[in-house]
C-alpha positions as a printed Julia matrix, in Angstrom:
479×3 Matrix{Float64}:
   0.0     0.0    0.0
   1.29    3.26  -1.11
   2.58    5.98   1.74
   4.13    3.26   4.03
   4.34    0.36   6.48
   1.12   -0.68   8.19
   0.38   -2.45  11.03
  -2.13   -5.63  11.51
  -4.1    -5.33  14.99
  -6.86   -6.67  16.53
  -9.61   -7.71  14.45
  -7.58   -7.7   11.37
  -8.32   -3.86  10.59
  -4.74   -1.91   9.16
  -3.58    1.07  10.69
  -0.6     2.97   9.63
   2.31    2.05  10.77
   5.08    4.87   9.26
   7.31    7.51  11.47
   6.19   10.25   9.2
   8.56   13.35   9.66
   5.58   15.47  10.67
   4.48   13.05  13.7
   8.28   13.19  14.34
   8.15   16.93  14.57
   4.99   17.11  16.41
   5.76   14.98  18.93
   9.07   16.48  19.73
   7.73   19.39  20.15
   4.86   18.61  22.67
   7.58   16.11  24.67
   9.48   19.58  25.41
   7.08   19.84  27.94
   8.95   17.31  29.91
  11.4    19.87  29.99
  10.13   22.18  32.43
   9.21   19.54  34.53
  12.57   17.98  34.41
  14.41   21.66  35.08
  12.87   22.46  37.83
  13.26   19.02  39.35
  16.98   19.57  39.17
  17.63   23.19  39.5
  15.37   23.48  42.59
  17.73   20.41  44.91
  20.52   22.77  43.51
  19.68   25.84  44.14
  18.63   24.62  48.1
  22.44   23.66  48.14
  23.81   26.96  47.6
  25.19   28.65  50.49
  24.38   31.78  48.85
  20.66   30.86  48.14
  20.24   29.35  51.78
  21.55   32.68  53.83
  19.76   34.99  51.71
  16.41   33.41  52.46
  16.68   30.58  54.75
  19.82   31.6   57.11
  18.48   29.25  59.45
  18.85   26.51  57.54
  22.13   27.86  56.66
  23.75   27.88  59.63
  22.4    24.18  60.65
  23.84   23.45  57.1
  27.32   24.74  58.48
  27.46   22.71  61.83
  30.0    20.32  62.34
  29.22   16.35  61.62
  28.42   16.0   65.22
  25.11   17.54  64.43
  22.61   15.26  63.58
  23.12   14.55  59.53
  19.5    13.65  58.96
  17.82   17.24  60.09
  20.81   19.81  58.44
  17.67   20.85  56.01
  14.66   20.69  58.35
  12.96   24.34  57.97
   9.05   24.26  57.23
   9.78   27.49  55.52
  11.95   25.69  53.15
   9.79   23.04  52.36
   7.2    25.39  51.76
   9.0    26.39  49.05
   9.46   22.93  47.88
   6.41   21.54  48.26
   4.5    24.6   47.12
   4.88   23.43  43.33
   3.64   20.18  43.7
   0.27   21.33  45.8
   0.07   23.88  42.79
   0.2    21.01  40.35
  -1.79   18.99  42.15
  -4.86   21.23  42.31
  -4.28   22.64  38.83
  -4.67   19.53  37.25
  -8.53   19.01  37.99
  -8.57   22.2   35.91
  -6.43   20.98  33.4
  -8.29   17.77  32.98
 -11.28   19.87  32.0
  -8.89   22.55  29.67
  -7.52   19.56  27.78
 -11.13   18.19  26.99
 -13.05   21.16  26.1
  -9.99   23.76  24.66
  -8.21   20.97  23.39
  -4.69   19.63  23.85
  -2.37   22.21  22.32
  -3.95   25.31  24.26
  -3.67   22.81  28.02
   0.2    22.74  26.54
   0.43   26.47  25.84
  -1.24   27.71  29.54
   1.21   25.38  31.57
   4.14   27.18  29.06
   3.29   30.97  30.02
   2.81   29.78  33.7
   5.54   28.25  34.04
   7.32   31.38  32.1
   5.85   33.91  34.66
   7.02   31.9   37.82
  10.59   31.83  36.18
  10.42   35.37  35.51
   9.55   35.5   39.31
  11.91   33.31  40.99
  14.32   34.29  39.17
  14.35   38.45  40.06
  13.02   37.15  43.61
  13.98   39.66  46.66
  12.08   38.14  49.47
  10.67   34.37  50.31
   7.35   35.11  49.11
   8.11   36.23  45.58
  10.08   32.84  45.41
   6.73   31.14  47.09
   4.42   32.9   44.23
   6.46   31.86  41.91
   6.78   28.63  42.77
   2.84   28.7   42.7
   3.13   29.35  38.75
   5.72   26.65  37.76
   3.53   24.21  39.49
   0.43   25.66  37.68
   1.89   25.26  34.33
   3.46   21.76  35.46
   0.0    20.67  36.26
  -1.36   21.54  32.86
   1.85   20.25  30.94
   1.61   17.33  32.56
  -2.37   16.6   31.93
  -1.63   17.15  28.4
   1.13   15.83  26.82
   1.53   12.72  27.36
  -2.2    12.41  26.28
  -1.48   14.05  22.94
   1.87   11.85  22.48
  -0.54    8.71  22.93
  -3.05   10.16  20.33
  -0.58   11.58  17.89
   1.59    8.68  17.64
   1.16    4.95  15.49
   0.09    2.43  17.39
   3.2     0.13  17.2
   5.35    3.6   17.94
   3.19    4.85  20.79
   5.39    3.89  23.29
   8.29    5.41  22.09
   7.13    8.62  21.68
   5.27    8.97  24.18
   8.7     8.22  26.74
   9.78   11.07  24.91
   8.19   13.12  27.18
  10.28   11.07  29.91
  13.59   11.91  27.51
  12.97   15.48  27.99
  12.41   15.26  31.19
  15.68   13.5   31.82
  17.35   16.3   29.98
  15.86   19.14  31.6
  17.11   17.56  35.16
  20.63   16.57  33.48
  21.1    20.2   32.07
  19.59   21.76  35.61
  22.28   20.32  37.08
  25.06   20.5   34.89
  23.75   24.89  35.44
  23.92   24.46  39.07
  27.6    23.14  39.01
  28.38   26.09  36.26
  26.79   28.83  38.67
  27.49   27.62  42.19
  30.69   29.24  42.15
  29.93   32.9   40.6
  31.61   35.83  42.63
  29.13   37.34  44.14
  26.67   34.89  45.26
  23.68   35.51  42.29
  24.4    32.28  40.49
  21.4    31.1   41.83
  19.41   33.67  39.87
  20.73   32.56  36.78
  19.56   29.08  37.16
  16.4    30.42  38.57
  15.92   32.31  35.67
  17.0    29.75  33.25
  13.52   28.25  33.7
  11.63   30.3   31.32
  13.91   28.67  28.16
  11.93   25.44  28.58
   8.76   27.32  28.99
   9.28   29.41  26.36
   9.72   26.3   23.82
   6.44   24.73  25.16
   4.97   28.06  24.78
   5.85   29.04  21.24
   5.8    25.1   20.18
   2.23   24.8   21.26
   1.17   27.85  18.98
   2.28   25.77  16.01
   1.59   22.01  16.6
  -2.16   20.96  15.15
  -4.68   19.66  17.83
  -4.73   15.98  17.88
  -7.21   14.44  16.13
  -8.77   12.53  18.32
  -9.79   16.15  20.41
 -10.88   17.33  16.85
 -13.13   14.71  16.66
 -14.33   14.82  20.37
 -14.86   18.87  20.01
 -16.87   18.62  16.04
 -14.24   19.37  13.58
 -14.3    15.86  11.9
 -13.03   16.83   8.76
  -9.95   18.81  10.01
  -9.31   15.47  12.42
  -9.33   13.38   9.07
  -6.77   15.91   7.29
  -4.82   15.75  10.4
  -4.7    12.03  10.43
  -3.58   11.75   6.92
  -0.51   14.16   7.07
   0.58   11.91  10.29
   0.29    9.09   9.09
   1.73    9.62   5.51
  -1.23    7.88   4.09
  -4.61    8.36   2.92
  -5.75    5.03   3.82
  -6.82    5.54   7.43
 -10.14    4.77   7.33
 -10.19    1.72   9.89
  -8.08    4.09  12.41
 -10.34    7.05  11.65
 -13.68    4.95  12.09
 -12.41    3.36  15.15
 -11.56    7.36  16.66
 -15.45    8.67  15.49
 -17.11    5.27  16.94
 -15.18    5.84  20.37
 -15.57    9.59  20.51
 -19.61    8.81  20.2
 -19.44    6.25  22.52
 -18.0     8.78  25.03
 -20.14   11.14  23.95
 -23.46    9.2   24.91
 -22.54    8.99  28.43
 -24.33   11.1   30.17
 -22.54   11.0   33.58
 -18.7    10.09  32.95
 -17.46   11.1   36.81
 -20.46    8.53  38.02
 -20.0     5.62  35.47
 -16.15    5.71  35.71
 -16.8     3.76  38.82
 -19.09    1.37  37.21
 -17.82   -2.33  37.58
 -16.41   -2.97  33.49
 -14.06    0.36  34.25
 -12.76   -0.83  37.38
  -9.9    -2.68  35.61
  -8.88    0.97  33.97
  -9.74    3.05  36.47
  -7.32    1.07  39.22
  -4.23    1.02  36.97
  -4.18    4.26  35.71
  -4.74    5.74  39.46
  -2.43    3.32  41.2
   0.21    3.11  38.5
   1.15    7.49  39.26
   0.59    6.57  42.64
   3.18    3.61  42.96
   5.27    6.18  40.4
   5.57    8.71  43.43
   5.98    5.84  46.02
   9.6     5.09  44.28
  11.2     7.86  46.08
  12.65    9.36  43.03
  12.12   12.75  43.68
  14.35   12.22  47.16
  16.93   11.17  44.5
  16.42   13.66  41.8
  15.14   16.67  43.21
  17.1    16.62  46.33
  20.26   14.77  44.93
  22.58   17.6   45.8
  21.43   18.44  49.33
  21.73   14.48  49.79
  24.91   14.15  48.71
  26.07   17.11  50.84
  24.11   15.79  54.16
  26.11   12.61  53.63
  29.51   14.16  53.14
  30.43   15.06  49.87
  31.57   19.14  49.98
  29.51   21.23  47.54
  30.84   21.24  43.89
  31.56   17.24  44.52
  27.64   17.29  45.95
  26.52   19.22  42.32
  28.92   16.62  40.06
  27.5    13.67  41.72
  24.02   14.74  40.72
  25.08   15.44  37.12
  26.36   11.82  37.38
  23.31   11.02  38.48
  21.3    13.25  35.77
  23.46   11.46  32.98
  22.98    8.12  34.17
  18.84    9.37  34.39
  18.93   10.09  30.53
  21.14    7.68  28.91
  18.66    4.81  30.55
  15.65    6.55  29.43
  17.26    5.61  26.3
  17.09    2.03  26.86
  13.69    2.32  27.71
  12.92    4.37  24.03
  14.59    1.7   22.41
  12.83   -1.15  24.59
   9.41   -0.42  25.06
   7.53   -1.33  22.12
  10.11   -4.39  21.62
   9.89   -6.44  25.02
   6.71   -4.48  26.39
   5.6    -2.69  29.42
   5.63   -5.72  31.9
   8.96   -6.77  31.07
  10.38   -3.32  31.68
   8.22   -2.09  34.74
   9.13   -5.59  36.89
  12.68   -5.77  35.82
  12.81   -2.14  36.8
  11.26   -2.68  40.21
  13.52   -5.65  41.05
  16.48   -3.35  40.11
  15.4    -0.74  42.19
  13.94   -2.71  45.36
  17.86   -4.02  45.3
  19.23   -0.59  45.47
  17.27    0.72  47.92
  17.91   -2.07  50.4
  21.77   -1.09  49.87
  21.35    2.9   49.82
  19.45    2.59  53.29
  21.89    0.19  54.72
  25.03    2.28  53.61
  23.6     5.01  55.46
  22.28    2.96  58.45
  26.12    2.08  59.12
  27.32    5.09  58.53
  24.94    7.69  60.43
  22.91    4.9   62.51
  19.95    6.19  64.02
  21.35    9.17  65.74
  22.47   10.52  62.49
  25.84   11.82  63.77
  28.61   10.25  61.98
  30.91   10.95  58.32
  31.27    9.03  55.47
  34.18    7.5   54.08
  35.12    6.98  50.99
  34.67    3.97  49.7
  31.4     3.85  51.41
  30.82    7.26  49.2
  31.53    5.67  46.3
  29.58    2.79  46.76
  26.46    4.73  47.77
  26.9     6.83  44.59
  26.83    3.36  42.29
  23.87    2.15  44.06
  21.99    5.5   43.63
  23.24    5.37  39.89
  21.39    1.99  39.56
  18.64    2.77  40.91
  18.45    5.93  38.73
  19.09    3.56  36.06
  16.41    1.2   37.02
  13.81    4.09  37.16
  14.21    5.55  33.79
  13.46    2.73  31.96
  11.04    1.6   33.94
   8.74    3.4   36.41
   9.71    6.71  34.82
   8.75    6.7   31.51
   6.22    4.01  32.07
   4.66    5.96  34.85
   3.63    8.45  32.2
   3.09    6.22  29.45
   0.64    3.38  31.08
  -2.44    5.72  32.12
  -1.76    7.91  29.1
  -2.84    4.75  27.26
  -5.63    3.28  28.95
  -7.22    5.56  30.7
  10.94   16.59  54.16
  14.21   17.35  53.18
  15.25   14.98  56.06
  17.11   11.88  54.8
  16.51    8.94  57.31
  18.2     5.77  55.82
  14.7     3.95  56.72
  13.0     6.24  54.13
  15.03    4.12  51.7
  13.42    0.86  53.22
   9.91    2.44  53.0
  10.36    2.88  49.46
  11.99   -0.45  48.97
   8.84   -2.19  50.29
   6.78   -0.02  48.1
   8.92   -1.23  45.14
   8.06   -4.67  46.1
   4.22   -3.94  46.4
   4.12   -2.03  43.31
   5.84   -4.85  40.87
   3.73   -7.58  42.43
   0.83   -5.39  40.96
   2.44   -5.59  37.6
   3.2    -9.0   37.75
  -0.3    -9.87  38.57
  -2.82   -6.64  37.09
  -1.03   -5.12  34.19
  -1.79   -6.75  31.06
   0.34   -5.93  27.78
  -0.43   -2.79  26.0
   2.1    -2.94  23.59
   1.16   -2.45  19.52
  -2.72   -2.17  20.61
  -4.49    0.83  18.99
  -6.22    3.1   21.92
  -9.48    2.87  20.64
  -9.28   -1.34  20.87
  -7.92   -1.41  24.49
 -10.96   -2.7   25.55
  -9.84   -6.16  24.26
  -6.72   -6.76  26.49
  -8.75   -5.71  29.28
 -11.56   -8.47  28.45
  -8.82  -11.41  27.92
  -6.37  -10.39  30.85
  -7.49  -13.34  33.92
  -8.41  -10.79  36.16
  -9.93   -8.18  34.33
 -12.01  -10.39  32.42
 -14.26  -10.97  34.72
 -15.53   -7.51  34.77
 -15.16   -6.49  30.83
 -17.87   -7.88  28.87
 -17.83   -7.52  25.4
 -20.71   -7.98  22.73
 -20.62  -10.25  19.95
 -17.15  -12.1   19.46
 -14.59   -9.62  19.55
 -13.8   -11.46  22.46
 -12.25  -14.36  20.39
  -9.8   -12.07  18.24
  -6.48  -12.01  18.78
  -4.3    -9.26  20.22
């Protein structure tokens, strides 16, 4: 068939199955919103690490932060002010998504992408020319308003834009990006941590609104996806969409299958009620417990606070900023792996191969600490045992970014204190061993399967079959 490879699924329909340079460019451009999620993941642990940063707003925490190593290791950073300013963006995020959710649906994806851009490029703009704690709170506000909308759309238009047997690669871009932004937030903080003055912090502050503003600008010129076309009444722009991605003009099975599932959703009259209705139990569970058990991994005590970690353990300040670049290189050459993986051996394979890996290096990270610090916390690290913790913190890293990371985003997308106590390691751990049990057993395969025939893994998995019924005998058709 002329304008490409195409791809046999379920039922024996043909979908399109070409990288056409214009999904290419599309979806690059819409996984740059990883970016300023990524950034501020890593320039935020840096930033806290500064000694200029700390006694211009937090000299508190500063001078704990000075104290000798017969101070208690584990509470250096304990300041509620200073987790405010932490936690702030997340709490931001978390409440802006409910209103992203509803953006996304009735704006459409590319205009939920754009707000969480010129958020996210005022708080910059903010933090960055901060004088006083509360500018840097307010600020903080915005990022995590334009992360919550970045993150409620894009990886939802990466899953819509992108060919079913490619879907999982792209849509990790978004994890790739993310990577980057925390590998390049870092590799900043190591550049500006040493500026005469003390305003290096400003710069990497600052820095924030490059990211944004390539969301911002990218999101003016990337076409809604068509799926949203379709779900908002512009059917015929949807179709000319789908045929320039795609490469092809023969995308009537894909295009019928989008039209058939936007009326289906269409005809529910109460989607909030009947989302809890037995036969969407199955999709309901994984895609809530899947960002939950994400979360539970402990990565951002790795990533965001990788610096402050490192320098609560021992390591003096530039060698606390190069060991999270180590980290943040490690973080994006594995979410490599994963790109190259996913759509190969699957999401199972990855996710419990992941969680073994990481289970592991917890268990080692929390011991190395436990004989170092022991429960009073008072202690200093050697070397070797420095080294060592670094390696297993690289592995873990590792084991996250082609697992849990990407897949974290990827999974629902497709169906659906600064204190540093080594038994926060084995709380994680245990979650690790929770959370790929529940792969093991609830996660059925998703790779290859077109969105809009999901519905069939779900009725075949052991499980989940029993509450997905399907008419006729679609049940009987191969995945």
């Amino acid at each position: 068939m002329a304008g490409g490879a195409m791809v046999q699924t379920v039922g024996g329909k043909v979908y399109p199955g070409k990288m056409t340079a214009f999904v290419f460019f599309t979806c690059l451009v819409a996984s740059s919103g990883g970016l300023i999620f990524g950034y501020d993941i890593g320039i935020s642990g840096g930033v806290t690490s500064m000694d200029s940063f700390l006694s211009e707003f937090f000299p508190s925490v500063y001078a704990k932060a000075k104290a000798n190593k017969d101070t208690n290791q584990y509470c250096k950073f304990d300041s509620q002010l200073l987790t405010l300013f932490t936690s702030s963006l997340y709490l931001a995020a978390l409440v802006t998504s409910f209103l992203a959710a509803w953006v996304t649906r009735v704006f459409g994806r590319k205009w939920s992408m754009f707000c969480g851009g010129i958020t996210f490029l005022a708080g910059s703009a903010l933090n960055g020319a901060a004088t006083d704690v509360m500018m840097l709170i307010v600020g903080r506000v915005l990022l995590g308003v334009g992360v919550g909308f970045a993150n409620q759309s894009v990886p939802l238009y990466l899953s819509e834009m992108a060919p079913a047997n490619m879907r999982g690669m792209l849509n990790i871009g978004f994890q790739l990006m993310t990577t980057i932004g925390i590998l390049g937030a870092n590799l900043i903080n190591y550049a500006t941590s040493s500026i005469a003055g003390g305003w290096g912090w400003r710069i990497g502050l600052g820095l924030a609104g490059v990211p944004a503003l390539i969301i911002t600008l990218g999101a003016l010129v990337l076409p809604d996806t068509p799926n949203s076309l379709i779900a908002r009444g512009y059917a015929g722009d949807a179709k000319k969409i789908l045929v320039k991605i795609r490469g092809t003009d023969n995308v009537h099975d894909e295009y019928d299958d989008m039209v058939a599932a936007s009326e289906e959703a269409a005809a529910i009259e109460h989607p909030w009620r009947n989302i809890l209705q037995r036969k969407y139990r199955p999709q309901l569970t994984v895609a809530v417990l899947i960002p939950c058990f994400q979360q539970l991994t402990g990565i951002n005590v790795i990533m965001f606070y990788a610096p402050v970690l490192f320098l609560t353990i021992g390591f003096a300040g530039d060698a606390s900023l190069m060991s999270a670049v180590i980290t943040g290189l490690v973080n994006m050459f594995a979410t490599v792996v994963s790109i190259v993986s996913v759509d190969r051996l699957g999401r199972r394979a990855l996710f419990l191969q992941g969680g073994t890996q990481m289970f592991i290096s917890q268990i080692v990270v929390g011991t190395l600490i436990a004989l170092q610090f022991g429960w009073s916390g008072v202690g200093d690290m050697s070397r070797p045992y420095a080294i060592l913790l670094v390696l297993f913190i690289c592995l873990y890293v590792a084991g996250f970014a082609w697992s849990w990371g990407p897949l974290g985003w990827l999974v629902p997308s497709e169906v659906f204190s600064l204190e540093i106590r080594f038994g926060l390691f084995y709380f994680f751990a245990a979650w690790m061993l929770v959370m790929t049990t529940f792969v093991a057993l609830f996660l059925p395969e998703t790779k290859g399967v077109p969105i809009e025939e999901m519905n069939l893994v779900w009725s075949r998995h052991w499980f989940w079959g029993n509450y997905v019924d399907l008419p006729g005998n679609r049940r009987s058709h191969g995945v």
